[in-house]
Amino acid sequence: MKQWFAKGLGDGIMAAMPAAEIEEFFLPLFRDAGMPADMAVFTRHESEGRLHCEVVAYFSPAAAEAARAVGAEPCEMPVRSGLGLLAGDERAWEALFAE
């Protein structure tokens, strides 16, 4: 399995700006790479028992350049449940989470 990356973006209210910055940085890289189905960034609200949820961005292995540029850390592949596609193509769901 290839390496995934994760970056905390803050609580649900504050995460909008960093999420937009990630998307803005990612899109030119995505286009330059030929818009591959396996290159994507996903987000999920995670609480882990805390009072406030934190939004976490998950970068697929093909998005490693973008992940490193924003300081994301290596992580396990996230489970699909609760994820939203922040940047990439809808084909990413099938390419990355095929059962």
PDB file of C-alpha atoms in Angstrom:
ATOM      1  CA  MET A   1       0.000   0.000   0.000  1.00  0.00           C
ATOM      2  CA  LYS A   2       1.256   3.460  -0.851  1.00  0.00           C
ATOM      3  CA  GLN A   3       1.568   6.253   1.707  1.00  0.00           C
ATOM      4  CA  TRP A   4      -1.381   8.523   2.504  1.00  0.00           C
ATOM      5  CA  PHE A   5      -1.010  11.886   4.260  1.00  0.00           C
ATOM      6  CA  ALA A   6      -3.190  13.846   6.688  1.00  0.00           C
ATOM      7  CA  LYS A   7      -3.344  17.464   7.819  1.00  0.00           C
ATOM      8  CA  GLY A   8      -5.578  18.924  10.506  1.00  0.00           C
ATOM      9  CA  LEU A   9      -7.318  22.072   9.261  1.00  0.00           C
ATOM     10  CA  GLY A  10      -8.885  23.251  12.500  1.00  0.00           C
ATOM     11  CA  ASP A  11     -12.482  23.215  13.662  1.00  0.00           C
ATOM     12  CA  GLY A  12     -15.372  23.222  11.224  1.00  0.00           C
ATOM     13  CA  ILE A  13     -15.653  27.014  11.119  1.00  0.00           C
ATOM     14  CA  MET A  14     -11.949  27.794  10.808  1.00  0.00           C
ATOM     15  CA  ALA A  15     -11.183  24.996   8.324  1.00  0.00           C
ATOM     16  CA  ALA A  16     -12.759  26.720   5.321  1.00  0.00           C
ATOM     17  CA  MET A  17      -9.761  28.938   4.563  1.00  0.00           C
ATOM     18  CA  PRO A  18      -7.053  26.237   4.806  1.00  0.00           C
ATOM     19  CA  ALA A  19      -9.276  23.890   2.760  1.00  0.00           C
ATOM     20  CA  ALA A  20      -9.608  26.525   0.030  1.00  0.00           C
ATOM     21  CA  GLU A  21      -5.836  27.090   0.068  1.00  0.00           C
ATOM     22  CA  ILE A  22      -5.198  23.351  -0.327  1.00  0.00           C
ATOM     23  CA  GLU A  23      -7.648  23.161  -3.212  1.00  0.00           C
ATOM     24  CA  GLU A  24      -6.054  26.198  -4.897  1.00  0.00           C
ATOM     25  CA  PHE A  25      -2.562  24.686  -4.566  1.00  0.00           C
ATOM     26  CA  PHE A  26      -3.691  21.190  -5.610  1.00  0.00           C
ATOM     27  CA  LEU A  27      -5.594  22.024  -8.807  1.00  0.00           C
ATOM     28  CA  PRO A  28      -2.627  23.116 -10.983  1.00  0.00           C
ATOM     29  CA  LEU A  29      -0.664  20.027  -9.868  1.00  0.00           C
ATOM     30  CA  PHE A  30      -3.680  17.873 -10.695  1.00  0.00           C
ATOM     31  CA  ARG A  31      -4.043  19.383 -14.169  1.00  0.00           C
ATOM     32  CA  ASP A  32      -0.298  19.136 -14.862  1.00  0.00           C
ATOM     33  CA  ALA A  33      -0.365  15.447 -13.884  1.00  0.00           C
ATOM     34  CA  GLY A  34      -3.109  14.766 -16.450  1.00  0.00           C
ATOM     35  CA  MET A  35      -5.959  14.676 -13.888  1.00  0.00           C
ATOM     36  CA  PRO A  36      -5.369  11.088 -12.724  1.00  0.00           C
ATOM     37  CA  ALA A  37      -8.262   9.352 -10.987  1.00  0.00           C
ATOM     38  CA  ASP A  38      -6.096   8.343  -8.028  1.00  0.00           C
ATOM     39  CA  MET A  39      -4.919  11.890  -7.215  1.00  0.00           C
ATOM     40  CA  ALA A  40      -7.306  13.457  -4.711  1.00  0.00           C
ATOM     41  CA  VAL A  41      -7.767  15.231  -1.403  1.00  0.00           C
ATOM     42  CA  PHE A  42     -10.611  14.262   0.910  1.00  0.00           C
ATOM     43  CA  THR A  43     -11.858  15.830   4.137  1.00  0.00           C
ATOM     44  CA  ARG A  44     -13.743  14.558   7.160  1.00  0.00           C
ATOM     45  CA  HIS A  45     -14.995  16.084  10.398  1.00  0.00           C
ATOM     46  CA  GLU A  46     -13.485  14.113  13.270  1.00  0.00           C
ATOM     47  CA  SER A  47     -14.202  14.570  16.949  1.00  0.00           C
ATOM     48  CA  GLU A  48     -12.235  11.781  18.673  1.00  0.00           C
ATOM     49  CA  GLY A  49     -14.094  12.534  21.903  1.00  0.00           C
ATOM     50  CA  ARG A  50     -13.376  16.267  21.898  1.00  0.00           C
ATOM     51  CA  LEU A  51     -16.015  18.956  22.310  1.00  0.00           C
ATOM     52  CA  HIS A  52     -15.361  20.444  18.860  1.00  0.00           C
ATOM     53  CA  CYS A  53     -14.818  18.568  15.619  1.00  0.00           C
ATOM     54  CA  GLU A  54     -11.624  19.040  13.667  1.00  0.00           C
ATOM     55  CA  VAL A  55     -11.588  18.890   9.889  1.00  0.00           C
ATOM     56  CA  VAL A  56      -8.827  16.617   8.608  1.00  0.00           C
ATOM     57  CA  ALA A  57      -7.625  16.627   4.996  1.00  0.00           C
ATOM     58  CA  TYR A  58      -6.456  13.277   3.607  1.00  0.00           C
ATOM     59  CA  PHE A  59      -4.161  13.242   0.586  1.00  0.00           C
ATOM     60  CA  SER A  60      -4.002  10.155  -1.600  1.00  0.00           C
ATOM     61  CA  PRO A  61      -0.545   8.757  -2.411  1.00  0.00           C
ATOM     62  CA  ALA A  62      -0.629  10.375  -5.880  1.00  0.00           C
ATOM     63  CA  ALA A  63      -1.159  13.758  -4.160  1.00  0.00           C
ATOM     64  CA  ALA A  64       2.025  13.420  -2.084  1.00  0.00           C
ATOM     65  CA  GLU A  65       3.634  16.532  -3.584  1.00  0.00           C
ATOM     66  CA  ALA A  66       0.695  18.683  -2.488  1.00  0.00           C
ATOM     67  CA  ALA A  67       0.624  16.962   0.906  1.00  0.00           C
ATOM     68  CA  ARG A  68       4.278  17.677   1.592  1.00  0.00           C
ATOM     69  CA  ALA A  69       3.918  21.280   0.432  1.00  0.00           C
ATOM     70  CA  VAL A  70       1.244  21.965   3.060  1.00  0.00           C
ATOM     71  CA  GLY A  71       2.988  20.058   5.852  1.00  0.00           C
ATOM     72  CA  ALA A  72       0.741  16.995   5.935  1.00  0.00           C
ATOM     73  CA  GLU A  73       2.023  13.996   7.873  1.00  0.00           C
ATOM     74  CA  PRO A  74       2.083  10.345   6.769  1.00  0.00           C
ATOM     75  CA  CYS A  75      -0.937   8.360   7.931  1.00  0.00           C
ATOM     76  CA  GLU A  76      -2.889   5.184   7.309  1.00  0.00           C
ATOM     77  CA  MET A  77      -5.384   5.071   4.464  1.00  0.00           C
ATOM     78  CA  PRO A  78      -8.618   6.565   5.832  1.00  0.00           C
ATOM     79  CA  VAL A  79     -11.846   4.606   5.844  1.00  0.00           C
ATOM     80  CA  ARG A  80     -14.307   5.873   3.256  1.00  0.00           C
ATOM     81  CA  SER A  81     -17.161   6.509   5.672  1.00  0.00           C
ATOM     82  CA  GLY A  82     -17.721  10.221   6.274  1.00  0.00           C
ATOM     83  CA  LEU A  83     -15.187  11.446   3.719  1.00  0.00           C
ATOM     84  CA  GLY A  84     -15.945  14.248   1.295  1.00  0.00           C
ATOM     85  CA  LEU A  85     -14.007  14.943  -1.886  1.00  0.00           C
ATOM     86  CA  LEU A  86     -12.256  18.316  -1.544  1.00  0.00           C
ATOM     87  CA  ALA A  87     -10.178  18.223  -4.724  1.00  0.00           C
ATOM     88  CA  GLY A  88      -9.748  15.792  -7.571  1.00  0.00           C
ATOM     89  CA  ASP A  89     -12.145  13.903  -9.799  1.00  0.00           C
ATOM     90  CA  GLU A  90     -15.220  11.882  -8.812  1.00  0.00           C
ATOM     91  CA  ARG A  91     -13.407   8.852 -10.291  1.00  0.00           C
ATOM     92  CA  ALA A  92     -11.198   8.964  -7.189  1.00  0.00           C
ATOM     93  CA  TRP A  93     -13.846   7.133  -5.167  1.00  0.00           C
ATOM     94  CA  GLU A  94     -13.629   4.068  -7.390  1.00  0.00           C
ATOM     95  CA  ALA A  95      -9.881   4.327  -7.969  1.00  0.00           C
ATOM     96  CA  LEU A  96      -9.002   4.611  -4.277  1.00  0.00           C
ATOM     97  CA  PHE A  97     -11.816   2.902  -2.386  1.00  0.00           C
ATOM     98  CA  ALA A  98     -12.911   0.073  -4.676  1.00  0.00           C
ATOM     99  CA  GLU A  99     -14.179  -2.815  -2.604  1.00  0.00           C
TER     100      GLU A  99
END
